[in-house]
Coordinates of C-alpha atoms and ligand atoms in Angstrom, one line a residue:
M1 CA 0.0 0.0 0.0
A2 CA 1.2 3.5 -0.8
A3 CA 2.5 5.3 2.3
T4 CA 3.2 8.8 3.4
E5 CA 6.9 9.1 3.8
R6 CA 9.5 11.7 4.6
T7 CA 12.7 12.0 2.5
L8 CA 15.8 14.1 2.6
V9 CA 16.8 16.4 -0.3
L10 CA 20.0 18.4 -0.4
L11 CA 20.5 21.3 -2.8
K12 CA 24.3 20.7 -3.3
P13 CA 26.9 23.5 -3.4
D14 CA 26.7 23.8 -7.2
A15 CA 22.9 24.3 -7.0
V16 CA 23.2 27.0 -4.3
A17 CA 26.1 28.8 -6.0
R18 CA 24.2 28.8 -9.3
G19 CA 21.2 30.5 -7.7
L20 CA 18.9 27.6 -8.5
T21 CA 17.4 27.3 -5.0
G22 CA 14.1 28.9 -5.7
R23 CA 13.5 27.0 -9.0
L24 CA 14.4 23.6 -7.5
V25 CA 12.3 24.1 -4.4
Q26 CA 9.5 25.2 -6.6
R27 CA 9.6 21.8 -8.5
F28 CA 9.0 19.9 -5.3
E29 CA 6.2 22.2 -4.1
D30 CA 4.6 22.1 -7.5
A31 CA 4.5 18.3 -7.2
G32 CA 2.6 18.7 -4.0
L33 CA 5.4 17.6 -1.7
K34 CA 5.2 19.3 1.7
I35 CA 8.3 21.0 3.2
V36 CA 8.5 19.7 6.8
G37 CA 12.1 20.8 7.5
L38 CA 14.5 23.3 6.0
K39 CA 18.0 24.6 6.8
M40 CA 21.3 25.8 5.3
K41 CA 24.6 24.1 6.4
H42 CA 28.2 24.1 5.4
M43 CA 29.2 20.4 5.8
D44 CA 32.5 19.6 7.5
A45 CA 34.6 16.4 7.0
D46 CA 33.0 14.5 9.9
F47 CA 29.5 15.3 8.9
T48 CA 30.2 14.4 5.2
R49 CA 31.4 11.0 6.4
K50 CA 28.2 10.5 8.4
H51 CA 26.0 11.5 5.4
Y52 CA 27.9 9.4 2.9
F53 CA 28.9 6.7 5.3
D54 CA 28.9 3.9 2.7
L55 CA 30.2 5.8 -0.3
E56 CA 33.8 4.8 0.0
E57 CA 32.8 1.2 0.4
R58 CA 30.7 1.4 -2.7
F59 CA 33.0 3.4 -5.0
G60 CA 36.5 3.5 -3.5
K61 CA 38.6 6.2 -1.9
G62 CA 39.0 8.3 -5.0
V63 CA 35.3 8.9 -5.6
Y64 CA 34.7 9.4 -1.9
D65 CA 37.4 12.1 -1.6
A66 CA 36.3 13.9 -4.7
T67 CA 32.6 13.8 -3.5
A68 CA 33.6 15.0 0.0
T69 CA 35.5 18.0 -1.5
Y70 CA 32.6 18.8 -3.8
M71 CA 30.0 18.7 -0.9
Q72 CA 32.2 21.0 1.2
Q73 CA 32.8 23.6 -1.5
G74 CA 30.0 25.8 -0.2
P75 CA 26.8 25.6 1.8
V76 CA 24.0 23.3 1.0
I77 CA 20.3 23.6 1.6
A78 CA 18.6 20.6 3.2
L79 CA 14.9 19.9 2.8
L80 CA 12.8 17.3 4.5
L81 CA 9.9 16.6 2.2
E82 CA 6.7 14.7 3.0
G83 CA 4.4 13.0 0.5
V84 CA 2.9 9.7 -0.8
D85 CA 5.8 7.4 -1.7
A86 CA 8.0 10.5 -1.3
V87 CA 11.3 8.6 -1.4
A88 CA 10.6 7.0 -4.8
N89 CA 8.8 10.0 -6.2
V90 CA 11.6 12.4 -5.4
R91 CA 14.2 10.1 -6.9
R92 CA 12.1 10.0 -10.0
M93 CA 12.0 13.8 -10.1
I94 CA 15.8 14.2 -9.7
G95 CA 16.8 11.6 -12.3
T96 CA 19.7 9.2 -12.4
T97 CA 23.1 9.9 -10.7
F98 CA 25.0 10.7 -13.9
P99 CA 23.5 13.8 -15.6
A100 CA 24.5 12.7 -19.1
Q101 CA 22.0 9.8 -18.6
A102 CA 19.4 11.7 -16.7
A103 CA 16.2 12.1 -18.6
P104 CA 15.1 15.6 -19.7
G105 CA 12.5 16.8 -17.3
T106 CA 14.4 15.6 -14.3
I107 CA 16.5 18.1 -12.3
R108 CA 19.8 16.4 -13.1
G109 CA 18.8 16.1 -16.8
D110 CA 17.6 19.7 -17.1
F111 CA 20.4 21.5 -15.2
A112 CA 23.6 19.4 -15.8
H113 CA 25.1 17.2 -18.5
M114 CA 28.4 15.8 -17.1
S115 CA 29.1 12.1 -17.9
K116 CA 30.7 9.5 -15.7
T117 CA 33.6 9.1 -18.2
Y118 CA 34.4 12.8 -18.0
A119 CA 34.3 12.7 -14.2
E120 CA 36.5 9.7 -14.0
G121 CA 39.0 11.2 -16.5
T122 CA 39.4 14.4 -14.5
G123 CA 39.1 12.9 -11.0
K124 CA 36.2 15.2 -10.3
A125 CA 33.0 14.4 -8.5
I126 CA 29.8 14.3 -10.5
A127 CA 28.3 17.7 -9.8
N128 CA 24.6 16.7 -10.1
L129 CA 22.9 19.5 -8.1
V130 CA 20.8 17.5 -5.7
H131 CA 20.9 14.6 -3.3
A132 CA 17.8 12.6 -2.4
S133 CA 17.5 9.6 -0.1
G134 CA 17.8 6.4 -2.1
S135 CA 15.5 4.1 0.0
V136 CA 13.1 4.3 2.9
D137 CA 15.8 3.1 5.3
E138 CA 18.2 5.7 4.0
A139 CA 15.5 8.4 4.4
K140 CA 15.0 7.5 8.0
Y141 CA 18.7 7.6 8.8
E142 CA 19.2 10.9 6.9
A143 CA 16.1 12.6 8.4
Q144 CA 17.4 12.1 11.9
L145 CA 21.0 13.0 10.9
W146 CA 20.0 16.3 9.4
F147 CA 17.0 17.4 11.5
A148 CA 16.6 17.3 15.3
D149 CA 13.0 16.3 16.4
E150 CA 12.1 20.0 17.0
E151 CA 13.3 20.9 13.5
Q152 CA 10.8 18.4 11.9
F153 CA 7.4 20.0 11.6
D154 CA 3.8 18.9 11.4
Y155 CA 1.1 21.1 9.8
Q156 CA -1.7 20.8 7.3
T157 CA -1.4 22.2 3.8
L158 CA -4.4 23.8 2.2
A159 CA -4.8 20.8 -0.1
E160 CA -4.9 18.5 2.9
R161 CA -7.4 20.7 4.6
Y162 CA -9.7 21.3 1.7
V163 CA -9.1 18.8 -1.1
F164 CA -8.2 15.4 0.2
Ligands
LIG201 N1 29.6 10.2 -7.1 C1 30.6 10.6 -8.0 N2 31.1 9.6 -8.8 C2 30.7 8.4 -8.8 C3 29.7 8.0 -7.9 C4 29.1 8.9 -7.1 O1 31.0 11.8 -8.1 O2 31.2 7.5 -9.6 C5 29.0 11.3 -6.2 C6 27.8 12.0 -6.9 O3 27.8 13.4 -6.6 C7 26.6 11.2 -6.3 C8 27.1 10.9 -4.9 O4 28.5 10.7 -5.0 O5 25.4 12.0 -6.4 C9 26.4 9.8 -4.2 O6 26.5 8.6 -5.0 P1 25.2 7.7 -5.1 O7 25.6 6.5 -5.8 O8 24.6 7.5 -3.8 O9 24.2 8.5 -6.1 P2 22.9 9.3 -5.8 O10 22.1 8.6 -4.7 O11 23.3 10.7 -5.4 O12 22.2 9.3 -7.1
LIG202 MG1 22.7 7.8 -2.9

């Protein structure tokens, strides 16, 4: 059965530096996802390790180090979003990890184009604008990592109050 879930989105340093915050947040609001947490943060090395705790295991030290440098280049904006099957729906909206393969209409497909081959050749991280939790378990871990209980909100949107 479809469930209401909460999922973490990060607008990564390239998205913030490019001034895309408003447009990217708008996409999630337009889709009817509810913002239940919001903050800006400059990640440090320890926090990056906690957020990407299995990245080195999955891709090796080179990718981890490049990604950690990328994520600490500037502040990020963290959003906790709520909606029906929010984890899968938000992943669908951001597109696949490598922008060169991300479908047009997705955030990564519309606002970036870098390929995995280029990133590997240059030793750069894939600057792909956004992070979103990859599974329901990851979402639960990331929600509590990024937002204290009192930073996670409950309220009714107008649609919930008048439409559903
Ligand atoms: N990443 C990278 N090169 C790779 C794999 C990952 O630069 O070969 C970076 C990229 O920014 C990616 C992040 O590490 O978004 C996390 O990787 P993951 O596989 O979890 O992708 P995501 O869940 O972000 O789509
Ligand atoms: Mg991931």
